[in-house]
Tab-separated table of C-alpha atoms and ligand atoms in Angstrom:
chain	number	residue	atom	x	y	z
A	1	UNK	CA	43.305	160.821	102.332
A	2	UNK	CA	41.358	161.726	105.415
A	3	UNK	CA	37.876	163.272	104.846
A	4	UNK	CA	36.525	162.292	108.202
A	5	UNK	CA	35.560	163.862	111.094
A	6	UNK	CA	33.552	164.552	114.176
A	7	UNK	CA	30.819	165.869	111.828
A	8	UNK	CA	30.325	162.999	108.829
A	9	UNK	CA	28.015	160.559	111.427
A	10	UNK	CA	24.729	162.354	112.934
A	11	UNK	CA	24.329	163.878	116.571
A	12	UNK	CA	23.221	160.627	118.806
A	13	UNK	CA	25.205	157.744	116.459
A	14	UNK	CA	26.543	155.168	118.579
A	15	UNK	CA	30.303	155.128	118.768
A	16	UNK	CA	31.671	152.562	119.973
A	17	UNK	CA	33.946	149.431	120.607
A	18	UNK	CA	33.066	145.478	120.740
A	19	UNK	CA	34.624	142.688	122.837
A	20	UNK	CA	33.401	139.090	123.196
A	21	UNK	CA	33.446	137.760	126.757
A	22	UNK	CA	35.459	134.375	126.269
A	23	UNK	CA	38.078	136.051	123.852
A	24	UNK	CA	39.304	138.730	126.314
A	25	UNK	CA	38.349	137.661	129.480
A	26	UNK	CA	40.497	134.477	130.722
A	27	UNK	CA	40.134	131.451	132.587
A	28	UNK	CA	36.666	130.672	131.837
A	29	UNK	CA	36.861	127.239	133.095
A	30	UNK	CA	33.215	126.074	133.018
A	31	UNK	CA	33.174	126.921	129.303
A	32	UNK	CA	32.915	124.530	126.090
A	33	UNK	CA	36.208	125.902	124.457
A	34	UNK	CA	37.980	125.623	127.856
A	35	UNK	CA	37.049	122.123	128.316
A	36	UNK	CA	37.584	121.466	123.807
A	37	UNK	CA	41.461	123.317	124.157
A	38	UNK	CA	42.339	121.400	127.047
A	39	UNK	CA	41.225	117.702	125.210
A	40	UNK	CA	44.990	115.891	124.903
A	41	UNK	CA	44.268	115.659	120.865
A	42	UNK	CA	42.895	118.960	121.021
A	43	UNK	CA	41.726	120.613	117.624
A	44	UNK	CA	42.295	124.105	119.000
A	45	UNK	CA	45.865	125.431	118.097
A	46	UNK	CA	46.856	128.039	120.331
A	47	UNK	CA	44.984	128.104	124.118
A	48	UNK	CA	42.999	130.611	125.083
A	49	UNK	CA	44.004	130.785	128.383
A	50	UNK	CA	43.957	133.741	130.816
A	51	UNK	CA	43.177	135.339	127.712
A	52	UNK	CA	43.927	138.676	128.161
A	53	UNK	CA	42.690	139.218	132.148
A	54	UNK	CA	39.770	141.518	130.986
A	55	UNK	CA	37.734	139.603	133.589
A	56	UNK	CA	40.154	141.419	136.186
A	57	UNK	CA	41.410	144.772	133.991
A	58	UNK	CA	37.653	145.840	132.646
A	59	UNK	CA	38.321	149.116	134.388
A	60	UNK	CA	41.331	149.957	132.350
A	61	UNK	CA	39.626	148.912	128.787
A	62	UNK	CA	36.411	151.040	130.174
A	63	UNK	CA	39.639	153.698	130.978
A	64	UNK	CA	41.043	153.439	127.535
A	65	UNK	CA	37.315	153.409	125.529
A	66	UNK	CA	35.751	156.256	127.550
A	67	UNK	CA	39.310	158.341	127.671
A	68	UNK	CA	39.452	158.154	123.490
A	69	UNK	CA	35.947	159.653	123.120
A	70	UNK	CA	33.837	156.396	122.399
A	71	UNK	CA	30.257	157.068	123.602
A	72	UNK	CA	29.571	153.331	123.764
A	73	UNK	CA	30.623	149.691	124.688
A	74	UNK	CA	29.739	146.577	123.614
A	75	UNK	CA	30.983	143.746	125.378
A	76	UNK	CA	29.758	139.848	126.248
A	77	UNK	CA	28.557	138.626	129.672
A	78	UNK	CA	29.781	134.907	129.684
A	79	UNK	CA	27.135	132.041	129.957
A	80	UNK	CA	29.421	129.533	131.713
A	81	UNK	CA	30.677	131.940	134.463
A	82	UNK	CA	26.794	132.592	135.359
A	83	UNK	CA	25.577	129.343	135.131
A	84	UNK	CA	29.185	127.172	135.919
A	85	UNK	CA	26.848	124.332	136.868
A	86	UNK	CA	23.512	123.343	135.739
A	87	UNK	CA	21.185	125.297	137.838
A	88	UNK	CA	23.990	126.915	139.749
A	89	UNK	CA	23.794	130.574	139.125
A	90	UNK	CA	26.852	132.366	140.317
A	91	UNK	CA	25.634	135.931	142.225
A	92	UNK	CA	29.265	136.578	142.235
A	93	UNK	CA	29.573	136.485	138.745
A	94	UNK	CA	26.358	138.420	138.236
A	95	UNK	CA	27.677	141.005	140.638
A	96	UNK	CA	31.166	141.001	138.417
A	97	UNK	CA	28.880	141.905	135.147
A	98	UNK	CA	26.805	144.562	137.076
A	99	UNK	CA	29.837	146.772	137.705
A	100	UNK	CA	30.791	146.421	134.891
A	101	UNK	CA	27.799	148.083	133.547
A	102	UNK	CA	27.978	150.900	136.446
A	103	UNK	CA	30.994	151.295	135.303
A	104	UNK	CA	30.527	151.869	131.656
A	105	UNK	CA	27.831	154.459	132.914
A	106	UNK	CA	29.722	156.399	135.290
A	107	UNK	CA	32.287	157.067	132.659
A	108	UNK	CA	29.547	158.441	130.233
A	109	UNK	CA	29.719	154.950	127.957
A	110	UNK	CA	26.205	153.266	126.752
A	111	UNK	CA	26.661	149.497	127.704
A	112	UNK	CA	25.718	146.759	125.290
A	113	UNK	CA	25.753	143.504	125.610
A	114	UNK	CA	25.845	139.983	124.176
A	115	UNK	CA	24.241	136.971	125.526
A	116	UNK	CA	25.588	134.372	123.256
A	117	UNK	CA	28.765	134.948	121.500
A	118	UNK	CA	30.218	130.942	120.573
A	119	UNK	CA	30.550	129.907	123.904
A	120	UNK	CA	28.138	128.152	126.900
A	121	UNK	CA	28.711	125.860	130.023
A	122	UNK	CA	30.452	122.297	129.185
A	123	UNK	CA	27.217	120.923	130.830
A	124	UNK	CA	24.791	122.279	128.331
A	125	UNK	CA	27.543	121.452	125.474
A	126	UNK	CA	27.820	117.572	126.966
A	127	UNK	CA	23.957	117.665	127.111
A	128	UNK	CA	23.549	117.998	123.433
A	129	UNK	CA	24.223	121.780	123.232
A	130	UNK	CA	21.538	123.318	120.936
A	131	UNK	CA	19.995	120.177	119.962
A	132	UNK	CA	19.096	119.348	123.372
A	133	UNK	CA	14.809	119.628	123.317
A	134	UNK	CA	14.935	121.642	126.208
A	135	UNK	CA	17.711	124.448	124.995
A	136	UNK	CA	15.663	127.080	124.772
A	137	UNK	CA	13.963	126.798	128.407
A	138	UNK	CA	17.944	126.680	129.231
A	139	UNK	CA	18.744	129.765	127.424
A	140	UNK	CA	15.828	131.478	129.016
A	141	UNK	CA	16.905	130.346	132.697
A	142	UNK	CA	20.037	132.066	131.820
A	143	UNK	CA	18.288	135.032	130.122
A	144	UNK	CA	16.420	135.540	133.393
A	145	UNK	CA	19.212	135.199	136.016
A	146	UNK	CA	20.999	138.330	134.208
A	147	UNK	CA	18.578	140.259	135.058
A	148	UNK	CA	20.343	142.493	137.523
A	149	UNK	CA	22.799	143.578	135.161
A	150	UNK	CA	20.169	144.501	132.575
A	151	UNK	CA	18.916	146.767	135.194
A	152	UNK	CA	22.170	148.095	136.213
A	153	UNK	CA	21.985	150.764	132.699
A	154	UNK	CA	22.414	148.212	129.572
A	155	UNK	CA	21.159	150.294	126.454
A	156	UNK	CA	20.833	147.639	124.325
A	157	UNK	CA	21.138	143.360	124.176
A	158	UNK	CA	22.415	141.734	121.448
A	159	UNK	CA	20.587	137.863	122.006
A	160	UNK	CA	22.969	136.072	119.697
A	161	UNK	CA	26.789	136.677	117.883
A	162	UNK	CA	26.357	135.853	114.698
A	163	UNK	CA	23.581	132.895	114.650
A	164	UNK	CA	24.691	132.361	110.990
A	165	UNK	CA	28.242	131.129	111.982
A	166	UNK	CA	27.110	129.140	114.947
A	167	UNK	CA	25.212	127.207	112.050
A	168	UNK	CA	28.095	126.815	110.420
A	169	UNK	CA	30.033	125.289	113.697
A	170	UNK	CA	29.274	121.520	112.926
A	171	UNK	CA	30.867	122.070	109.686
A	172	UNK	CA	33.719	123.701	110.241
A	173	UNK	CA	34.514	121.387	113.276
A	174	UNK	CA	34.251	118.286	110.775
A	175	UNK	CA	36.901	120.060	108.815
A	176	UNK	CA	34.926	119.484	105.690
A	177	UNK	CA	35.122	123.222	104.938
A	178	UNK	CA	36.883	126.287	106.612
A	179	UNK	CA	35.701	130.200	106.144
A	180	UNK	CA	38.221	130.862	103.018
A	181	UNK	CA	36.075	130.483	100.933
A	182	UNK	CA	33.318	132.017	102.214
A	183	UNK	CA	30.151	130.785	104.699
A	184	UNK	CA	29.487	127.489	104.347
A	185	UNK	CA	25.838	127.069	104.005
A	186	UNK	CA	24.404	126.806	107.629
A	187	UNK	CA	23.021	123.401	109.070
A	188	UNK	CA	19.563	123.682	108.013
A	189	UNK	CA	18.038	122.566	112.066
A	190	UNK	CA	20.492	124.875	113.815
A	191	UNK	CA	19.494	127.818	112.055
A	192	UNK	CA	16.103	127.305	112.890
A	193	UNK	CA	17.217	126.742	116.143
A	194	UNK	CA	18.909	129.968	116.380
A	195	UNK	CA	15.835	131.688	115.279
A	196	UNK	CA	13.713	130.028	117.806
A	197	UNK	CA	16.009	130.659	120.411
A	198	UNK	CA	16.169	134.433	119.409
A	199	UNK	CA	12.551	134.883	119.206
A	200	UNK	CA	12.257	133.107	122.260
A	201	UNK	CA	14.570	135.473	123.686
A	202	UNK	CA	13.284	138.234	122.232
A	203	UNK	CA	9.671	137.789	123.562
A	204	UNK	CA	11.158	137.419	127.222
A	205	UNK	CA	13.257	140.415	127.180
A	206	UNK	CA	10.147	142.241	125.445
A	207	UNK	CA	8.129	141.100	128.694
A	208	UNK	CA	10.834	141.837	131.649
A	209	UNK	CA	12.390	144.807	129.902
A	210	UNK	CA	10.197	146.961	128.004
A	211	UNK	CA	12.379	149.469	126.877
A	212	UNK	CA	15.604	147.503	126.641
A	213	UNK	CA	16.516	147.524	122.808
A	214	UNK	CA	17.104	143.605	121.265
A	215	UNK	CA	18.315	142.393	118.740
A	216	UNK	CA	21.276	140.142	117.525
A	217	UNK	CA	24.476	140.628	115.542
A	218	UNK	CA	24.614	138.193	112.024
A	219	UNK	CA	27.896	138.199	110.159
A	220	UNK	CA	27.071	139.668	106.604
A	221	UNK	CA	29.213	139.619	103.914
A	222	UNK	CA	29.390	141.640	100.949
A	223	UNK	CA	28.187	140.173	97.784
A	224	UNK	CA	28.567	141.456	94.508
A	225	UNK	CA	27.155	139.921	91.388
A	226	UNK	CA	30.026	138.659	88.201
A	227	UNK	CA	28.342	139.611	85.304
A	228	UNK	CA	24.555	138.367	84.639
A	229	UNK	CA	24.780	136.992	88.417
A	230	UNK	CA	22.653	139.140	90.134
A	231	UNK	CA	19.778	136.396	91.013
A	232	UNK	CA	22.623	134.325	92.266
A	233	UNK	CA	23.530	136.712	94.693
A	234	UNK	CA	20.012	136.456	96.194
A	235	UNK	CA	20.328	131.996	96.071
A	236	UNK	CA	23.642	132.542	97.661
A	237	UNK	CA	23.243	134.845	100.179
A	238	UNK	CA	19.240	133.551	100.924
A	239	UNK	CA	20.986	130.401	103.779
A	240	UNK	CA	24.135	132.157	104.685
A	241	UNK	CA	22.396	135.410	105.789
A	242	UNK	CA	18.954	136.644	104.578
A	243	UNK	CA	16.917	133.790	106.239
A	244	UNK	CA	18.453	135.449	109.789
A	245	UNK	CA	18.249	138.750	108.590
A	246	UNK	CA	14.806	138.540	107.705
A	247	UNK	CA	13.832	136.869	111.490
A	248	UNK	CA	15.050	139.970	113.038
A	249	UNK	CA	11.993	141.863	111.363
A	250	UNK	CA	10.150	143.757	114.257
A	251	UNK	CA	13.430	143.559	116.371
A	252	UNK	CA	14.581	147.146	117.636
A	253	UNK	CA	17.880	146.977	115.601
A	254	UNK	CA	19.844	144.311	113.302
A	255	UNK	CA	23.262	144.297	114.167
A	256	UNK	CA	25.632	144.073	110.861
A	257	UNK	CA	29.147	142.098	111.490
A	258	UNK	CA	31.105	142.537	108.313
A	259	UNK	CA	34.967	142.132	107.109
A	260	UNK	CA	35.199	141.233	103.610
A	261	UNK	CA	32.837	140.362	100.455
A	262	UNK	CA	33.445	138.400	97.484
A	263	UNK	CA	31.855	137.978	94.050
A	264	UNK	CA	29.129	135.657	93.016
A	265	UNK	CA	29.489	134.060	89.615
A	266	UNK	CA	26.640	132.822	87.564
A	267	UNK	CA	25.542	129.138	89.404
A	268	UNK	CA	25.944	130.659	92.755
A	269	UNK	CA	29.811	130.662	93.414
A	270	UNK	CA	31.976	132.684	95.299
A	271	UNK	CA	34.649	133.796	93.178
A	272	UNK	CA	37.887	134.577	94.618
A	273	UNK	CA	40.612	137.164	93.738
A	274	UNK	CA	43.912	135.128	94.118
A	275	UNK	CA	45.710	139.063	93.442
A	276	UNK	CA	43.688	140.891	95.987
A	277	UNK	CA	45.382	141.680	99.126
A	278	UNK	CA	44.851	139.280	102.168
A	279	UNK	CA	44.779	140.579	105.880
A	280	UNK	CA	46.208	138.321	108.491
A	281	UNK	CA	43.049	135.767	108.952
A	282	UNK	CA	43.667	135.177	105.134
A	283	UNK	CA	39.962	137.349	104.279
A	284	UNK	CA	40.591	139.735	101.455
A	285	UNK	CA	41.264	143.326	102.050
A	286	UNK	CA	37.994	145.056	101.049
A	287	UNK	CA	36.942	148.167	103.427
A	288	UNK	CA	33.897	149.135	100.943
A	289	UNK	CA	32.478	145.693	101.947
A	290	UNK	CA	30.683	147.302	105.011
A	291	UNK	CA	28.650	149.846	102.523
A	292	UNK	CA	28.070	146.855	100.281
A	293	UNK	CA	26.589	144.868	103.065
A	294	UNK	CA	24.670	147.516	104.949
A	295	UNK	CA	22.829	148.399	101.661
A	296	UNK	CA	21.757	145.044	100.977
A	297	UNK	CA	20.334	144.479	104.837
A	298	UNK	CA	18.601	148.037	104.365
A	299	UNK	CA	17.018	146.958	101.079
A	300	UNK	CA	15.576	143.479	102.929
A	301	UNK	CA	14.974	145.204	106.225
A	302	UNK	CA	14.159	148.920	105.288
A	303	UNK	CA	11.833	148.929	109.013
A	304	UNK	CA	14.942	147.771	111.155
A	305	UNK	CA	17.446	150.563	112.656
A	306	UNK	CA	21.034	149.010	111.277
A	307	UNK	CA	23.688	149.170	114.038
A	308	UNK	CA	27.213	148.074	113.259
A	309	UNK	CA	27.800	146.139	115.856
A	310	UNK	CA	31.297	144.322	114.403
A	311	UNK	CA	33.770	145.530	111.497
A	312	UNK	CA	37.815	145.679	111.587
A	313	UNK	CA	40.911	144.269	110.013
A	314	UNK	CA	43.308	141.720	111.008
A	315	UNK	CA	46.709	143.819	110.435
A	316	UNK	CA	50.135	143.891	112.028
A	317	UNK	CA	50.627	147.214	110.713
A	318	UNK	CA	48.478	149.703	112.672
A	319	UNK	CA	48.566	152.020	109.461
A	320	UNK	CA	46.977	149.874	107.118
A	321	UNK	CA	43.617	149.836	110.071
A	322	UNK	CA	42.968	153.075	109.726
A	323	UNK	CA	43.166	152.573	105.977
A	324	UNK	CA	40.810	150.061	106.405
A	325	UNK	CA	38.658	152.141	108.980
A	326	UNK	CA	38.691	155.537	106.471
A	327	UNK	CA	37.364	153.081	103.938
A	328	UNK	CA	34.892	151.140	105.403
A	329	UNK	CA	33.398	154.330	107.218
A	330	UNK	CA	32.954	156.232	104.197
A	331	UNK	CA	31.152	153.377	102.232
A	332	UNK	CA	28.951	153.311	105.337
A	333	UNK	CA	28.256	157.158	105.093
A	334	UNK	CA	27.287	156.442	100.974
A	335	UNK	CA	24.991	153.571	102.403
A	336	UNK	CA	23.193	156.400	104.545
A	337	UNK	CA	23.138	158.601	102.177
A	338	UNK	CA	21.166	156.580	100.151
A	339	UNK	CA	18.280	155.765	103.044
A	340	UNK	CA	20.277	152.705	105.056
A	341	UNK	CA	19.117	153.765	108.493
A	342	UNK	CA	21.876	153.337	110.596
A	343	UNK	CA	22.314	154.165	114.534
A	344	UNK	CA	25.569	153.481	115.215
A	345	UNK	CA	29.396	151.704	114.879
A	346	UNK	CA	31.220	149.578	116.924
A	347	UNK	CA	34.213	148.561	115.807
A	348	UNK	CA	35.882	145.209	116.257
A	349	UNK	CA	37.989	145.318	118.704
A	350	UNK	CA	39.312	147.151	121.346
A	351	UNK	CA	42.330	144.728	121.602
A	352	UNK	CA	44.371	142.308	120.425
A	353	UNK	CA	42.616	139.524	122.058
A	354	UNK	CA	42.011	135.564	121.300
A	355	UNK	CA	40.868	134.644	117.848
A	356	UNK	CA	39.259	131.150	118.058
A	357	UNK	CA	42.163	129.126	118.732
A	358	UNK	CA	45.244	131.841	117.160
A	359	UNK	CA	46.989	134.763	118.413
A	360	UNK	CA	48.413	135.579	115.523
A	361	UNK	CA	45.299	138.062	113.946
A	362	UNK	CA	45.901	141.128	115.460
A	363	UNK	CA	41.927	143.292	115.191
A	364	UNK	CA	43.220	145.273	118.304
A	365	UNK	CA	42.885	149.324	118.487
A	366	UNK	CA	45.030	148.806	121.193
A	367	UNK	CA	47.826	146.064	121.951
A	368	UNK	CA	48.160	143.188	125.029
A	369	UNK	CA	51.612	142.360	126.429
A	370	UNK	CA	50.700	138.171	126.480
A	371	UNK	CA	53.095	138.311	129.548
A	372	UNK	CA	52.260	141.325	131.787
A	373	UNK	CA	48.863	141.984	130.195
A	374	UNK	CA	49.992	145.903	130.126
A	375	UNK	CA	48.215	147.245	127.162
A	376	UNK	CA	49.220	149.922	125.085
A	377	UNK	CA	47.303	151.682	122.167
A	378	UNK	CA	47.782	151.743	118.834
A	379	UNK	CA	47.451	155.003	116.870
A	380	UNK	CA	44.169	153.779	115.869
A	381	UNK	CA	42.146	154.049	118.915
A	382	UNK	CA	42.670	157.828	119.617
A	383	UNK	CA	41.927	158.497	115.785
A	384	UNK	CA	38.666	156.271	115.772
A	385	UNK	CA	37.980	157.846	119.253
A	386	UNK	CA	37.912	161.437	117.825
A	387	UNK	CA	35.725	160.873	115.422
A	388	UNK	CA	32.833	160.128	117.675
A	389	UNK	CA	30.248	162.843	116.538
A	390	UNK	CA	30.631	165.531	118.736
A	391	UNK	CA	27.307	166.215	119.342
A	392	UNK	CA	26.461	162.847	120.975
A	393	UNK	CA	29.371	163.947	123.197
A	394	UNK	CA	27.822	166.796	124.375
A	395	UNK	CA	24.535	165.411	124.963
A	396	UNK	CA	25.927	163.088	127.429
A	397	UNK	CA	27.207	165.766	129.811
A	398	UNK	CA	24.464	167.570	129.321
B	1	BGC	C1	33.201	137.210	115.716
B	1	BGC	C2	34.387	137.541	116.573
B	1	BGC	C3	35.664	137.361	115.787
B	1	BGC	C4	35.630	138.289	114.597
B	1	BGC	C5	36.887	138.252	113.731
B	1	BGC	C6	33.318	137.589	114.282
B	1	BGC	O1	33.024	136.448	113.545
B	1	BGC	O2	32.012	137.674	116.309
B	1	BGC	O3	34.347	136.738	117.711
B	1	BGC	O4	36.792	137.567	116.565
B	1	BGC	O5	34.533	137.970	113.785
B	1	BGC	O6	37.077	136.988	113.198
């Protein structure tokens, strides 16, 4: 069932894995979600905790990427451990985030990181998080005092995780809606506060670090029209995703973040498939989805390089990943072959790590002992890790 190998992705594709900062790395104290879990009526179900001490064992998950044949690394420097205070900056924690990127290098990986990925200081959160006037001059402050580890060897910066779903925050914290049925449609004023924010971002990284490739990561579903729907697949996907999409025009890459897809019936509604099989965060099981959604970015964005920069499975079986994985990187090879310009996949993620207030959906190429934090890898990892194209491999020792 296995047609892939070291040859199906071109010489120079990025290979790698992605981890968020506040989902692996433990005990960030200063953060939002710290300070929300840790409420006495707290929404969040499960604590996140120590997480799963990747602020402490980055050298053995740089070990375990670089030692399966992953040429790159995507991982999230956290906003409340740099700036724990307003105006604070931590050198300590810059310092922490530098070798981390020296040591991505030394073992032949490409770092990238995230600025932004759901989580920022309680202070700025208390202050009126993105709708304070002055975010952006915040963000910025922040953007500037991580300088040092953009200079260390980062490869790439992704400004923002998914601006689409941060939109959708206000919602899903009201309860009014959840994700099972799809996006929500954003909050018009924080998506145009996202885009700002990016721009912003954008412009600033443009002027410090010519050379540094930007761009950000928006979660982008697959949407496929019922029957005489296919203009409803444009109104429906136009708030959820396209509007970001499109601000990223003149980035250096668009990162794509998809899991599942769904199909749009005539009037704009997602239709779900109460037979189709359900992977442990409830989405359906649909591994084409990723060639679904990469052609539709590549027909609105055919000028932006396409990086996967998130796609994986919530599965306790680690068979049924690389099911997944076979699937979703073959639609993505179709997607090519029909002009999507794509640079690279990271997959999501490298382990079994905190999902937004559960333990229970298990995305991990490699498993986390919740006690001793030993982890141990799945099957998957060393077959995703071999087929990094062999090429890029070489290139790097050369
Ligand atoms: C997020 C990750 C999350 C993953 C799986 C994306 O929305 O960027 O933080 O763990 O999807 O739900």
């Amino acid at each position: 069932m296995n047609d892939l190998n070291r040859a199906t992705f071109p010489a120079g594709f990025a290979w790698g894995v992605s981890v968020g900062s506040h989902q692996t790395e433990g005990g960030n104290v200063a953060s939002d979600w710290w300070y929300r879990e840790n409420q006495p009526d707290s929404p969040v179900a499960e604590r996140c905790g120590d997480a799963v001490d990747s602020y402490h064992r980055w050298e053995e998950d740089l070990d375990l990427v670089a030692g399966a044949g992953f040429t790159d690394y995507r991982f999230g420097i956290e906003w409340s451990r740099i700036e724990p205070a307003d105006g604070f900056i931590s050198r300590a924690a810059v310092n922490h985030y530098v070798r981390i990127v020296q040591g991505a290098v030394a073992r032949g990986l490409r770092p990238m990181v995230t600025l932004y990925h759901f989580t920022m200081p309680q202070w700025f959160a208390a202050g009126g998080s993105w709708g304070r006037p002055d975010a952006a001059e915040r963000f910025l402050r922040y953007v500037d005092a991580v300088a040092p580890i953009l200079d260390a060897g980062v490869d790439r910066v992704m400004t923002i995780n998914e601006p689409n779903i941060v939109a959708v925050f206000p919602i899903l914290e009201s309860g009014a809606e959840d994700l099972s049925h799809g996006i929500p449609v954003p909050h018009e004023g924080l998506t145009q506060v996202m885009i700002g924010v990016h721009r912003a971002t954008v412009a600033r990284l443009r002027a410090t670090h010519p050379g540094l490739a930007v761009g950000w990561g928006v979660s982008v579903q697959d949407y496929q029209p019922e029957p005489g729907a296919e203009a409803d697949v444009e109104s429906y996907a136009e708030p959820r995703d396209q509007v970001f999409l499109r601000a990223s025009a003149g980035d250096d890459f668009i990162g794509v973040q998809t899991y599942t897809g769904g199909r749009i019936a005539v009037g704009g509604t997602i239709v779900r498939n109460p037979d189709a099989p359900r992977t442990l965060t409830g989405w359906e099981f649909t591994p084409e989805a990723l060639g679904g959604a990469v052609a539709r970015v590549a027909r609105l964005l055919p000028d932006v390089p396409i990086v996967i920069t998130e796609n994986g499975v919530a599965v306790a079986d680690d068979a049924r990943r690389i099911e997944y994985s076979t699937g979703a990187l073959r639609s993505l090879r179709a997607a090519m072959d029909d002009g999507a310009d794509v640079r690279g996949y990271f997959h999501w993620s490298l382990l079994d790590n905190w999902e937004w207030g559960h333990w229970s959906p298990t995305f991990g190429l490699v498993a986390v002992d919740r006690e001793t934090f030993v982890r141990t890898p799945k099957p998957s990892l060393h077959w995703l890790g071999s087929l990094a194209p062999v090429a890029a491999a070489v290139a790097e020792v050369a």
